[in-house]
Coordinates of C-alpha atoms in Angstrom, one line a residue:
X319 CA 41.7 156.1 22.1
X320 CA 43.7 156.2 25.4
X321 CA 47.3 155.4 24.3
X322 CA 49.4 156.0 21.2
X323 CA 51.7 152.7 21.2
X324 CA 50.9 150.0 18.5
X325 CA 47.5 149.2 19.7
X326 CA 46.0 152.5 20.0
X327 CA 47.7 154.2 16.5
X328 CA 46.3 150.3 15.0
X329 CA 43.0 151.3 16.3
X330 CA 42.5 155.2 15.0
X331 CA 43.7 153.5 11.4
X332 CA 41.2 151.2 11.5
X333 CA 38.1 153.1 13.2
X334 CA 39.2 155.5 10.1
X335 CA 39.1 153.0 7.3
X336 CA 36.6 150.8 8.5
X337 CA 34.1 153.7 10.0
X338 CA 34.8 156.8 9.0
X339 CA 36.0 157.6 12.6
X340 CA 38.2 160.5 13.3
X341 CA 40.1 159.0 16.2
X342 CA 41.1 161.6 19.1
X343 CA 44.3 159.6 20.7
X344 CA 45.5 160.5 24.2
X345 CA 49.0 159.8 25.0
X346 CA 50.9 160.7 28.4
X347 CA 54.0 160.5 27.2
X348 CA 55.5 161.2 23.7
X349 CA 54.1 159.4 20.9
X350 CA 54.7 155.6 21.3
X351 CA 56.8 156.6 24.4
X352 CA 56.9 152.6 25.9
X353 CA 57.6 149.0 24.6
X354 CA 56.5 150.0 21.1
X355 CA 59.6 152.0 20.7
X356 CA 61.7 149.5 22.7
X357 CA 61.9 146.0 21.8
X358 CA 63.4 143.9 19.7
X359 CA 61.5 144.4 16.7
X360 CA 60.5 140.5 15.8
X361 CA 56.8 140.0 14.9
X362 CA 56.0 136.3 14.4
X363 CA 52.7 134.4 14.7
X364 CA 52.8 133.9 18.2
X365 CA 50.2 134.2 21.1
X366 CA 51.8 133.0 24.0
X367 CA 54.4 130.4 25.5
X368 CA 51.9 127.2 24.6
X369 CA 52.1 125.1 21.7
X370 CA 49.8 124.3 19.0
X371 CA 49.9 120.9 20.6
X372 CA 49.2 122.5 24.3
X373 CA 46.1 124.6 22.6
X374 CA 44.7 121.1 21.6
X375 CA 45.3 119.7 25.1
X376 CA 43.6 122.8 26.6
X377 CA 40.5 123.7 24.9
X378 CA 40.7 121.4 21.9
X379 CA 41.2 121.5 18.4
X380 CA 38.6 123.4 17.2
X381 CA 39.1 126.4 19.4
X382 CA 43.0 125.4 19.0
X383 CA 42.4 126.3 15.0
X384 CA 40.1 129.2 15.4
X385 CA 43.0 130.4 17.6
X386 CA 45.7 130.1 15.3
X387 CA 43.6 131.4 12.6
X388 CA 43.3 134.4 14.7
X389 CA 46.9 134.9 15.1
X390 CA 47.6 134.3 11.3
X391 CA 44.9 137.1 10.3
X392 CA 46.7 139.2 12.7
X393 CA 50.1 138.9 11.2
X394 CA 48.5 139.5 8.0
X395 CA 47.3 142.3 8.9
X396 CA 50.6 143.2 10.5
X397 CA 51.8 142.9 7.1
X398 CA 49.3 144.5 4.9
X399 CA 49.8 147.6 7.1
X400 CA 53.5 148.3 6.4
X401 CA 52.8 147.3 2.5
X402 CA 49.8 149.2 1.9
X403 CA 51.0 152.3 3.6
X404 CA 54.4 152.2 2.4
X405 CA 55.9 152.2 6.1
X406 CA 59.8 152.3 5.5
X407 CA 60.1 150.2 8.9
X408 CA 62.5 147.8 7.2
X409 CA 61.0 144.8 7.2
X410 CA 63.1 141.7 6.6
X411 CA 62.0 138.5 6.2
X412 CA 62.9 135.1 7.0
X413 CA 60.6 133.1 9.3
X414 CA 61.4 132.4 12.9
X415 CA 63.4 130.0 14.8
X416 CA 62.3 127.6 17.7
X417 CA 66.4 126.6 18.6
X418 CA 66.8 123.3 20.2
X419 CA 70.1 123.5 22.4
X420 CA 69.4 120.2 23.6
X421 CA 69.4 116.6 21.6
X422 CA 66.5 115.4 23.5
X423 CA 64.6 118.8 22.2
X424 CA 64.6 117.5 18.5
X425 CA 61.5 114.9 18.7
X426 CA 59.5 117.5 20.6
X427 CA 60.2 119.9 17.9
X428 CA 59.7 117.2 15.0
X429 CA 56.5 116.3 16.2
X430 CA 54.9 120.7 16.6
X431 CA 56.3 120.5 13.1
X432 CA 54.4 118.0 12.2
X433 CA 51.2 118.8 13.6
X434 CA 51.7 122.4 12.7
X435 CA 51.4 121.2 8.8
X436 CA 49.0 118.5 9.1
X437 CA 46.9 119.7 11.5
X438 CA 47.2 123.3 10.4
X439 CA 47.8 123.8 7.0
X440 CA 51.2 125.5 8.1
X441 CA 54.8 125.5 6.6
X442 CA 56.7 124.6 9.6
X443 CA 59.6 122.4 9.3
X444 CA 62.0 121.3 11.4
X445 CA 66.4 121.7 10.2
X446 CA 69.7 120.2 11.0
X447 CA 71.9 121.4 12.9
X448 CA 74.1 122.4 9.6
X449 CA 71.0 123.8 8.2
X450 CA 70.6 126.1 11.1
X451 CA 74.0 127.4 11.2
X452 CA 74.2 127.8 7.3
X453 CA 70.5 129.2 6.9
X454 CA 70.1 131.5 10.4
X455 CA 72.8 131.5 12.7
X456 CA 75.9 129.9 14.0
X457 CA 74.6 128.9 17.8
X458 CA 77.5 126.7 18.6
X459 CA 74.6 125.1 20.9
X460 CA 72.1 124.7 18.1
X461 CA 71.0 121.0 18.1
X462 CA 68.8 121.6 15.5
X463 CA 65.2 124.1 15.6
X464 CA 61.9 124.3 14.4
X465 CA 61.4 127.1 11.7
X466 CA 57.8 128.8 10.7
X467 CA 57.7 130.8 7.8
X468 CA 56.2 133.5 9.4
X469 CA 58.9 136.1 11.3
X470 CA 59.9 139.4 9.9
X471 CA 62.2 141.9 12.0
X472 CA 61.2 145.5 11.8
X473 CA 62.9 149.1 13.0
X474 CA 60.3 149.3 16.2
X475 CA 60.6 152.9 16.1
X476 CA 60.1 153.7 12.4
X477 CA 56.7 151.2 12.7
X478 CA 55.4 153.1 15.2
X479 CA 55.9 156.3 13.6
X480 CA 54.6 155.4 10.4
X481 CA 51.3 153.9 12.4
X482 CA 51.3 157.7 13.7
X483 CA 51.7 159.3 10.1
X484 CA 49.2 157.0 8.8
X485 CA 46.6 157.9 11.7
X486 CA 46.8 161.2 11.0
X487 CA 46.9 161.4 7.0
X488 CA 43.0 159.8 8.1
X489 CA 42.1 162.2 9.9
X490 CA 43.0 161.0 14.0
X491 CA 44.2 163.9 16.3
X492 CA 47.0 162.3 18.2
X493 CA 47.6 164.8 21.8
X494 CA 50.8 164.0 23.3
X495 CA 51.5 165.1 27.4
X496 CA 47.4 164.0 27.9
X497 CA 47.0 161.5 31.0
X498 CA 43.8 160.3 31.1
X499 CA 43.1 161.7 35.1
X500 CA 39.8 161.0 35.3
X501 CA 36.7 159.2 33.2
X502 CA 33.1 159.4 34.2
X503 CA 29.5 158.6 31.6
X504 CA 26.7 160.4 31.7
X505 CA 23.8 160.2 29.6
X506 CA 25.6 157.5 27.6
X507 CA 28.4 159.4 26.5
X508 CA 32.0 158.8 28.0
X509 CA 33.8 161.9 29.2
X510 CA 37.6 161.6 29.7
X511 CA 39.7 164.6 31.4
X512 CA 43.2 165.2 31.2
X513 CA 45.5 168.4 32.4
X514 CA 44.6 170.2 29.2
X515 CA 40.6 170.0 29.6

C-alpha cells in the first residue's frame, strides 16, 4: 500500500480482516503526514458539490440512488471503524448543516429536503432560522439550513493514529521515510523500490 493517510491505513485494515493480508504500507513522510492530519475533522455523507437533485439530472435516479447508497455504506463504515476498534478520536455527533444566508436559499433547501426523504429514505429536514441558532449555531446570517442526520466531528489526528494502531495490531508493517522511487512488473509480480531497498 503506497501511502499511510486514511485511505491507505483503511485499506491494510481491511486487506487484513477481509483476506488475511499482511499489508506492507510505504509512507514518505511520517505516518499520516498530509490532509489526514490537517483538516477540519467533519465527516458527513457527502460526495461532491452536487445535489441529490443534480445526481438525478445527471445520470438519473437509479445511478443517483446506487450513488448515495454508496456514500451511506461508506459513512457506515466510517463509523463502525472508530466503534469497533475503540478509536478514542472523539467523535461527536450531531448531523450537518447546509446554512442558507440568503431568503431566496430556503425553497431550494426545502425542496433537497424533501427529495432527500421521499426519494431517499433520508432524515433530512429543513429548520428556522430560530431553530438553527438554538440547535447549531448563532450565524447572525442564518436564514434558515438544511440539516442531515448524518455529520460527526472527529480529532483528525487521533483517527488517523488509531487507523495506524489498528493496522498494525493485524499484522500490516507500516515503513515511514519510504518514497516509492520507482515501480516496474515482471513475471506478474509488482516490484516497488524506495531509498531503503
Amino acid at each position: 500500500v503506497i501511502g499511510s493517510g486514511y485511505t491507505g491505513l483503511s485499506t491494510a485494515i481491511h486487506l487484513a480482516k477481509m483476506h488475511g493480508i499482511k499489508a506492507t504500507v510505504l509512507e514518505a513522510n511520517g505516518v499520516a503526514y498530509g490532509c489526514s492530519t490537517r483538516n477540519g475533522g467533519q465527516a458527513q455523507i457527502s460526495s461532491g458539490r452536487l445535489k441529490r437533485s443534480q445526481w438525478i439530472e445527471r445520470w438519473g435516479l437509479d445511478v443517483a440512488r446506487g450513488m448515495h447508497a454508496e456514500v451511506s455504506e461508506g459513512f457506515e463504515l466510517f463509523r463502525g471503524l472508530i466503534r469497533d476498534h475503540d478509536i478514542k478520536c472523539e467523535p461527536q455527533d450531531g448531523g450537518h448543516y447546509y446554512i442558507a444566508h440568503k431568503p431566496g436559499v430556503m425553497p431550494v433547501l426545502e425542496k433537497e429536503a424533501a427529495l432527500l426523504r421521499d426519494t431517499f429514505g433520508y432524515g433530512a429536514r429543513t429548520m428556522s432560522r430560530q431553530e438553527v441558532h438554538e440547535d447549531g449555531v448563532r450565524d447572525m446570517e442564518a436564514q434558515g439550513a438544511m440539516w442531515e442526520p448524518d455529520g460527526v466531528g472527529i480529532h483528525a489526528a487521533k483517527l488517523a493514529f488509531g487507523y495506524m494502531r489498528v493496522a498494525r495490531e493485524l499484522g500490516a508493517k507500516i515503513h515511514t521515510d519510504s518514497p516509492v522511487e520507482g515501480w516496474t512488473m515482471k513475471d506478474g509480480v509488482h516490484y516497488l523500490r524506495t531509498p531503503g531497498g
